[in-house]
Short mmCIF file of C-alpha atoms in Angstrom, two decimals:
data_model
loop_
_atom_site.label_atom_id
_atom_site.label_comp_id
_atom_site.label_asym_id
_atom_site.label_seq_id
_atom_site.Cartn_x
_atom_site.Cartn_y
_atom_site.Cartn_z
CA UNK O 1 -7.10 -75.17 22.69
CA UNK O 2 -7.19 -71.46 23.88
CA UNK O 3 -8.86 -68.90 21.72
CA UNK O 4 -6.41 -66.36 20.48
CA UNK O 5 -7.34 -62.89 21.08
CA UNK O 6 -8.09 -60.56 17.59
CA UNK O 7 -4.24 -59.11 16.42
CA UNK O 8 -2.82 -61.01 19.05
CA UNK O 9 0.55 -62.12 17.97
CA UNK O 10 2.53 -64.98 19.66
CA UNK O 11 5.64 -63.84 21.62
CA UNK O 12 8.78 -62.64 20.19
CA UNK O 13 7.15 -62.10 16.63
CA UNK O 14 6.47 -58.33 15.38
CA UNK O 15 5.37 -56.78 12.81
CA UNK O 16 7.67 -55.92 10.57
CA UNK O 17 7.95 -53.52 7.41
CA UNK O 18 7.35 -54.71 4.30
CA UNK O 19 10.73 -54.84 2.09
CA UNK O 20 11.89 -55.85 -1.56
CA UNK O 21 11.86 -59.19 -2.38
CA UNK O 22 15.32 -61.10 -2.20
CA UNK O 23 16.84 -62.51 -4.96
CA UNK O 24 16.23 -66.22 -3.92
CA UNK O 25 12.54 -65.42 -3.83
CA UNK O 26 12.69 -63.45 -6.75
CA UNK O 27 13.42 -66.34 -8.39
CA UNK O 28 11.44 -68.90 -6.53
CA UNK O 29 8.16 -66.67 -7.54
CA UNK O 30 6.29 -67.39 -9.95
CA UNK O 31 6.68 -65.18 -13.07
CA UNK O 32 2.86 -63.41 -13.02
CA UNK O 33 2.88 -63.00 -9.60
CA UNK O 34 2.86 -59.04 -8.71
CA UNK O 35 6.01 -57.57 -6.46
CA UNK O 36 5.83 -55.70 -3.42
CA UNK O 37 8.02 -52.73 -2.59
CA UNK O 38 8.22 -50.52 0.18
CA UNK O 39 8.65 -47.10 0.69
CA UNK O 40 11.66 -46.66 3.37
CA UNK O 41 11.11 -43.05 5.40
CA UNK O 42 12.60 -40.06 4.96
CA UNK O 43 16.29 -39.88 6.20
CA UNK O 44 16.81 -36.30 7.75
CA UNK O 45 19.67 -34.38 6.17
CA UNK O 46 20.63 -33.10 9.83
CA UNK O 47 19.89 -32.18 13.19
CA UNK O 48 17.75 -28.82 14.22
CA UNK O 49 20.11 -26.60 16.04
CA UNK O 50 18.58 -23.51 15.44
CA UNK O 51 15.87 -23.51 17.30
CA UNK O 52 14.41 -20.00 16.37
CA UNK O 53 10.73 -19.44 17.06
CA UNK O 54 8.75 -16.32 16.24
CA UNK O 55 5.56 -14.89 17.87
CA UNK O 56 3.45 -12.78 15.39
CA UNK O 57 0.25 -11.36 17.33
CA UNK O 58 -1.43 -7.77 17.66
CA UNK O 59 -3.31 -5.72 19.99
CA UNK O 60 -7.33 -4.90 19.70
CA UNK O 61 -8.59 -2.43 17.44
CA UNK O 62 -6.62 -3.36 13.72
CA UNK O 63 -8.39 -3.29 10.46
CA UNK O 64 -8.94 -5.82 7.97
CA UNK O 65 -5.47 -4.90 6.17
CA UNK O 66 -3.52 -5.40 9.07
CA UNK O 67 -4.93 -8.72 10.24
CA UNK O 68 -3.97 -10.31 6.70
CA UNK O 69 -0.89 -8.87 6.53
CA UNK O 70 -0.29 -10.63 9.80
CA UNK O 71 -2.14 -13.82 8.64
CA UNK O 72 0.79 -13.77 5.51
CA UNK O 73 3.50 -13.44 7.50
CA UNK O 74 2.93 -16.66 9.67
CA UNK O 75 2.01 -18.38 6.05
CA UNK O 76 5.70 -17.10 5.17
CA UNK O 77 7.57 -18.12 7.83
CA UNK O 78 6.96 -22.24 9.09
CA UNK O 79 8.63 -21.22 12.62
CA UNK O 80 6.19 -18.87 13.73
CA UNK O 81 3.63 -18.80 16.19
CA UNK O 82 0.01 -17.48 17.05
CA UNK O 83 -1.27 -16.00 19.71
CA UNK O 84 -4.78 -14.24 21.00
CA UNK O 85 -4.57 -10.44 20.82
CA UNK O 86 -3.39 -8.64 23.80
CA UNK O 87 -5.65 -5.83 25.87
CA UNK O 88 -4.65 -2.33 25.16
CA UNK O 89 -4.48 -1.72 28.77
CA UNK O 90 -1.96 -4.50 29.40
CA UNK O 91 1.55 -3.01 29.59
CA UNK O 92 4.27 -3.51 26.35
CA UNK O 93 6.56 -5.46 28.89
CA UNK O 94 3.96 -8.70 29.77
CA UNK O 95 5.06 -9.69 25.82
CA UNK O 96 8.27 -10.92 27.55
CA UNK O 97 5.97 -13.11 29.24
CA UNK O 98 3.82 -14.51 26.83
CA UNK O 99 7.05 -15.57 24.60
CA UNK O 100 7.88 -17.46 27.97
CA UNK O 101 5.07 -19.27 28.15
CA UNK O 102 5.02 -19.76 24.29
CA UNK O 103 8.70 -20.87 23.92
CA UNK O 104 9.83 -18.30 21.89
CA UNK O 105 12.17 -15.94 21.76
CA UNK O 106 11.62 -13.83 18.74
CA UNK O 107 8.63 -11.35 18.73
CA UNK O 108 6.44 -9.60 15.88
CA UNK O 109 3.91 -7.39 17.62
CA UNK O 110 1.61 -5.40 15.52
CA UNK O 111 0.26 -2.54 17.94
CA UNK O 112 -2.95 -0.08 16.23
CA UNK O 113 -3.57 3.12 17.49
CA UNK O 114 -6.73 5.14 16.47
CA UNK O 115 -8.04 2.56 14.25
CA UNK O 116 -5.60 4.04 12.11
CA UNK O 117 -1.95 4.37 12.95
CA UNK O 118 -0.12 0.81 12.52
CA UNK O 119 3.09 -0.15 14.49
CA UNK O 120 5.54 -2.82 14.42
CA UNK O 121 7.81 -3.86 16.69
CA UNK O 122 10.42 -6.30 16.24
CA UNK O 123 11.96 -7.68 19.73
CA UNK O 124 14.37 -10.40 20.58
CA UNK O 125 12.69 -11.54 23.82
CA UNK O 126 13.59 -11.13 26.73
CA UNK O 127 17.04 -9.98 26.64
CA UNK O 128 16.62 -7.11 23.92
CA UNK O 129 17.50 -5.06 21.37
CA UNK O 130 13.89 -4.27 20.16
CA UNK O 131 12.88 -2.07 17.60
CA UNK O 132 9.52 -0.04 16.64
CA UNK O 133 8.75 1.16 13.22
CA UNK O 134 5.38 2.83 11.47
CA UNK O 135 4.11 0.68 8.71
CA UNK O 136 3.36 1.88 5.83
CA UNK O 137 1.72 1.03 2.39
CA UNK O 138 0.43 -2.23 3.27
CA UNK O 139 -0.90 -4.56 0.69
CA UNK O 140 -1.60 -7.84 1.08
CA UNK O 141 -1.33 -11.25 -0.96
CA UNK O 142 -4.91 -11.37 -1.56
CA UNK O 143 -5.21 -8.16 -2.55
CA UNK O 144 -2.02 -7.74 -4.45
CA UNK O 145 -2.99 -10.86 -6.78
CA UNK O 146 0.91 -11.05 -8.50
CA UNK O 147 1.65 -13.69 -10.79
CA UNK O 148 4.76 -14.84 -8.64
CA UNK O 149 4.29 -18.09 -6.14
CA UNK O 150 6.18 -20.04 -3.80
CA UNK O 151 5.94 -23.65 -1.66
CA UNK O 152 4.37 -23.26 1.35
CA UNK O 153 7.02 -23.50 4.13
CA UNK O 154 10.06 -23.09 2.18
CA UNK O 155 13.53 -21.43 3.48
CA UNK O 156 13.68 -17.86 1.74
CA UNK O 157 17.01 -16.14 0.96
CA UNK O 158 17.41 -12.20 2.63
CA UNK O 159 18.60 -9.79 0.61
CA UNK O 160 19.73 -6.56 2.04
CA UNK O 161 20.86 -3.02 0.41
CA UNK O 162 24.60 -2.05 1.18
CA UNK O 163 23.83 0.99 3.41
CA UNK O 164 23.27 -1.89 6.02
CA UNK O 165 26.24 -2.43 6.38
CA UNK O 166 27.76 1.58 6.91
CA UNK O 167 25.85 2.80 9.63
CA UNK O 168 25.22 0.86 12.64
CA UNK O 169 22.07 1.58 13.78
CA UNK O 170 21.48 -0.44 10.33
CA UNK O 171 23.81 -3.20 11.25
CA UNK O 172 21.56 -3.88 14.35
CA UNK O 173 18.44 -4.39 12.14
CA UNK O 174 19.87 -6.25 10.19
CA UNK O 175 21.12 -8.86 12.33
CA UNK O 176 17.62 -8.96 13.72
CA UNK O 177 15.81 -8.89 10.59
CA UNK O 178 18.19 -12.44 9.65
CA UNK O 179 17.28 -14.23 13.08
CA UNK O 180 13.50 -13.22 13.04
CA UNK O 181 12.82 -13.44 9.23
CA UNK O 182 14.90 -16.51 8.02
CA UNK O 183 13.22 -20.08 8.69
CA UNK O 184 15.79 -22.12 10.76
CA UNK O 185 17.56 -24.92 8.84
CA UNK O 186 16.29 -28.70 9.23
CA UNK O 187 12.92 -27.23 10.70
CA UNK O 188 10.48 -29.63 11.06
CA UNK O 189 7.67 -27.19 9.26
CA UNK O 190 9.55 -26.24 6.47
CA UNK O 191 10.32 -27.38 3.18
CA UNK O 192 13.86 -28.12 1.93
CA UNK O 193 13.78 -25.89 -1.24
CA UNK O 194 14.78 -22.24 -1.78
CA UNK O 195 12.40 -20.63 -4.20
CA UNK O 196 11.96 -17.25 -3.22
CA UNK O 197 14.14 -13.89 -1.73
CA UNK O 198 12.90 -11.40 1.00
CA UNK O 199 14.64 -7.94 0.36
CA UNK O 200 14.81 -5.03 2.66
CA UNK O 201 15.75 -1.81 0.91
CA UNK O 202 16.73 1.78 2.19
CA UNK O 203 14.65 4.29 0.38
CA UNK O 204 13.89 7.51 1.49
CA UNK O 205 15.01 7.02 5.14
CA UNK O 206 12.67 4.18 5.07
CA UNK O 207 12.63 0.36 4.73
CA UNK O 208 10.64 -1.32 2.26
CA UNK O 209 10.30 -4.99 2.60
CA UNK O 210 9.66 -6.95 -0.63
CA UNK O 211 8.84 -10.69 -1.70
CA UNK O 212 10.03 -12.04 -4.97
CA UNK O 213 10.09 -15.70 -6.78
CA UNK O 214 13.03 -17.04 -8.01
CA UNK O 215 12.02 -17.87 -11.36
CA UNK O 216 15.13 -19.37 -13.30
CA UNK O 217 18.79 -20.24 -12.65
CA UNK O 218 19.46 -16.71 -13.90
CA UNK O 219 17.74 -14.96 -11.08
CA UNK O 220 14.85 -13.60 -12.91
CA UNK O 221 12.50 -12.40 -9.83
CA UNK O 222 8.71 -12.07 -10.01
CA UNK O 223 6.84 -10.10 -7.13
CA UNK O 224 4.88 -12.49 -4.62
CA UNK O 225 3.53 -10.05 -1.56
CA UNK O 226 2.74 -9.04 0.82
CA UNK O 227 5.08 -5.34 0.71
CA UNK O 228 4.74 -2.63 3.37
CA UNK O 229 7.29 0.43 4.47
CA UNK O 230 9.15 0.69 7.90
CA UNK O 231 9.65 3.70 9.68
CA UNK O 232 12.03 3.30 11.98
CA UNK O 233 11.11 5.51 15.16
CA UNK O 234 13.74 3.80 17.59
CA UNK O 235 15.89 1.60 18.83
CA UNK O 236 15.72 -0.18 22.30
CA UNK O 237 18.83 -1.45 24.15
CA UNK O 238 15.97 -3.86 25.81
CA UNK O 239 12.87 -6.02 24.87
CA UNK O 240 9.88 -3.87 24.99
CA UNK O 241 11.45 -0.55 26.31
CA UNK O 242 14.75 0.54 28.28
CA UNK O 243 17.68 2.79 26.81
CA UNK O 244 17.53 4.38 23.43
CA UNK O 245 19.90 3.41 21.38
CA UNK O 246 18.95 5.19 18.42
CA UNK O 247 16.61 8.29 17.37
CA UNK O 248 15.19 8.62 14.01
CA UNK O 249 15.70 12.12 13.49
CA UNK O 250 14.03 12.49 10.35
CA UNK O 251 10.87 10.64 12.21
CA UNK O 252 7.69 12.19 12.14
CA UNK O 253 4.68 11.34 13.81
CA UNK O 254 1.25 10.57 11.83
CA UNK O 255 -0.38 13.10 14.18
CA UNK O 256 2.05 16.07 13.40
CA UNK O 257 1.50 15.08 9.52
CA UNK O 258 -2.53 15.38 10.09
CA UNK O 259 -1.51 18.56 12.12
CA UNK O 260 0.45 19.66 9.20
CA UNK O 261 -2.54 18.91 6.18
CA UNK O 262 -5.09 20.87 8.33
CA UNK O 263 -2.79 24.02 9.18
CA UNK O 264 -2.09 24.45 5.62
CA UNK O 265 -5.90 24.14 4.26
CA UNK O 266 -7.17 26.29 7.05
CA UNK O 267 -4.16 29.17 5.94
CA UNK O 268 -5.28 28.77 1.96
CA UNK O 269 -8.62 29.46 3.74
CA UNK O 270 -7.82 32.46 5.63
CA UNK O 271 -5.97 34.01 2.51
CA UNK O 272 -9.21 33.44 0.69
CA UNK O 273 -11.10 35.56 3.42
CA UNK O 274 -8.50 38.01 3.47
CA UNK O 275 -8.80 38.88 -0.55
CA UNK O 276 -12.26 39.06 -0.19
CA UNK O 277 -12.19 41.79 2.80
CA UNK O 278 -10.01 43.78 0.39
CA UNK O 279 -12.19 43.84 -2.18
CA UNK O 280 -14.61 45.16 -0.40
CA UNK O 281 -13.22 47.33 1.04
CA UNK O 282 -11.90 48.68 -2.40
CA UNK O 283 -15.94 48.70 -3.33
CA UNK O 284 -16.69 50.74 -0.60
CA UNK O 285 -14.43 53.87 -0.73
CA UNK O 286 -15.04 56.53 -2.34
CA UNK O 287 -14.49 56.84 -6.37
CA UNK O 288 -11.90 59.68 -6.98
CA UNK O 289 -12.49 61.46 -9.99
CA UNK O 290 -9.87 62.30 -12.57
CA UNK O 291 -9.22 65.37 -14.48
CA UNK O 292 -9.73 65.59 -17.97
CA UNK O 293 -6.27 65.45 -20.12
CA UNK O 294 -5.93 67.96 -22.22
CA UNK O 295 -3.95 66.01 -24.91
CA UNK O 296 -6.34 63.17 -25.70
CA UNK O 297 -7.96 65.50 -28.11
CA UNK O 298 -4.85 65.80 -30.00
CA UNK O 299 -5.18 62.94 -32.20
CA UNK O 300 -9.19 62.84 -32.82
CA UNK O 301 -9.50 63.54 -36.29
CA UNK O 302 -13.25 65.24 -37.38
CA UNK O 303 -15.23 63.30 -39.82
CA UNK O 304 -16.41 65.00 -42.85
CA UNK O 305 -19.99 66.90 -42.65
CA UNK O 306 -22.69 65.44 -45.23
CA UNK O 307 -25.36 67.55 -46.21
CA UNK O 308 -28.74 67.49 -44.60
CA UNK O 309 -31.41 65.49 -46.79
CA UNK O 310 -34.95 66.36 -46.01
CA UNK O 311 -37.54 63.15 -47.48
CA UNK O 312 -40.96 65.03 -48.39
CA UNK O 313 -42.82 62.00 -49.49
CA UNK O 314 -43.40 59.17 -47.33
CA UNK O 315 -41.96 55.98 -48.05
CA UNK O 316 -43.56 53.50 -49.56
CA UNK O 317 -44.08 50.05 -47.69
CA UNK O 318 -43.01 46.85 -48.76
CA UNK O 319 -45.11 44.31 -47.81
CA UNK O 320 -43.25 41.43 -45.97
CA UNK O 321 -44.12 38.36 -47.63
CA UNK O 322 -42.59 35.24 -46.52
CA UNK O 323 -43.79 32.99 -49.62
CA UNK O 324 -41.38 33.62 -53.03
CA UNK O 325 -44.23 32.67 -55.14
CA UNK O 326 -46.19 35.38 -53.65
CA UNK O 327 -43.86 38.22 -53.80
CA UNK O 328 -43.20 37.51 -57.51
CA UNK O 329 -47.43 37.65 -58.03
CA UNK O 330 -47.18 40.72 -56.87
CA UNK O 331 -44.45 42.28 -58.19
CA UNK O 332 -46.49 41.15 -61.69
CA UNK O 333 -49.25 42.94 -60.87
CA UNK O 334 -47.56 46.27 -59.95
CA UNK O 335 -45.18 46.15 -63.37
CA UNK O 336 -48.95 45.25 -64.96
CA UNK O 337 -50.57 48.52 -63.70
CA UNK O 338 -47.58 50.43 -64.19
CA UNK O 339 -47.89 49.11 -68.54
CA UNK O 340 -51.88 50.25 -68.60
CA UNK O 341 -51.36 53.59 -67.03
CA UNK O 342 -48.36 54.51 -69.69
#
């Protein structure tokens, strides 16, 4: 006879999953004899249609802050993607070709400018409109350390203040803010539970981006992280650059606000100079005397004249004694002579 090979099995036999027990054999089995079940898989609820993917990279040259607000975003949001940071002296329009070759067509570029300045720009690749903003007040999950908590990977609701839906300009962030920020339906990465809300709110001419936990059935929130402020600076008709669509006017540049800080402490400066050069000069002129006024005499009033006491005899001198006990010895011994010669 032929050896069998090892987990050879003969033809037209399979393995096959293990299943419940019928009832036949249910009742054919002995009555201590353990039952085996199986687990059947996980039946999708439906198909993934949108098929929405985000990339979230930088350029060189951010700080700490900015690469773990970065690193919470892609922990937020299950359809994101990573990529190495780009050169500074690569132009803003090769992103459209890194989403290419990355399959995506949403973009979340964090761009850093004098190790200081921090901008975001939010593009829907390749076709446009983009946006760039200056963020703001960034603090991170780690560093926040709020009680609130979510799953990992689940869908979050958006939440967005009224005024986005007056002007336009706000109308056209919002729409991207909902395709770039919301986790696609029936994603493979993501959870199927809705536990926590992502709110954008107009403050101030500015956008401040929240993350809260939905605690009970009664919507009672508790703060997650990260939060930051967006400054919107303008509006692009395409992905990376090409007509403006909209001008923050009340915009202003981080360098002009530096500019600002340092004009006004050098003029508190000058003015501090200037007082002092009067005050010299003050010391320096000449003193101008003033006339007597004949009236202040008017209300002196002379004191009355004592008569002149002459002393012939020199005082006697009282010997400074510091000890009590002393003093009253000799006090005794002057009242003493004083008794003998009367």
């Amino acid at each position: 006879a032929g050896k069998r090979k090892r987990e050879a099995l003969p033809p037209g036999k399979g393995k096959r999953a293990r299943t419940g027990p019928s009832a036949a054999e249910a009742e054919a089995a002995p009555a201590g004899a353990p039952q085996e079940y199986s687990i059947p898989p996980p039946v999708s609820q439906g198909k993934w249609k949108n098929k929405e993917r985000v990339l979230i990279f930088s350029s060189r040259g951010i700080n700490f802050r900015t690469r773990h607000l970065m690193q919470d975003l892609r922990t937020l949001m299950p359809h994101s993607k990573a990529d190495t940071k780009m050169d500074r002296k690569d132009q803003l329009f090769v992103i459209n070709e890194v989403c290419e070759m990355k399959n995506c067509n949403k973009c979340i570029f964090f761009e850093a400018k004098k190790k200081q300045d921090l901008y975001m720009w939010l593009s829907n690749t390749p076709q446009g409109p983009s946006a760039k903003f200056l963020v703001q007040n960034v603090h991170t999950l780690a560093e926040l350390k709020m009680t609130g908590n979510c799953l990992r990977g689940s869908r979050p609701l958006l939440s967005f203040d009224p005024i986005f839906d007056k002007e336009p300009h706000y109308a056209v962030l919002k729409e991207l803010f909902i395709q770039i920020f919301s986790t696609p339906q029936y994603h493979p990465k993501s959870q199927p539970f809705v536990d926590h809300v992502f709110t954008f709110t107009v403050t101030d001419e500015r956008i401040w981006f929240r993350n809260y936990q939905i605690i009970e059935e009664d919507a009672s929130l508790v703060e997650i992280g990260p939060r930051f402020v967006l400054n919107l600076i303008k509006i692009f008709q395409g992905s990376f650059g090409g007509p403006t669509l909209y001008e923050n006017p009340h915009y202003q540049s981080p360098n002009m606000h530096r500019r600002l800080i340092r004009l006004s402490v050098a003029a508190k400066f000058r003015e501090k100079q200037h007082v002092k050069e009067v005050q010299k000069e003050k010391k320096k002129a000449s003193k101008i005397l003033v006339k007597e006024d004949p009236t202040e005499v008017v209300f002196e009033t002379p004191a009355e004249e004592k008569p002149v006491e002459i002393q012939l005899v020199k005082p006697e001198s009282t010997p400074i004694v510091k000890d009590k006990k002393k003093l009253r010895k000799i006090q005794r011994k002057k009242q003493k002579k004083l008794f003998r010669t009367e």
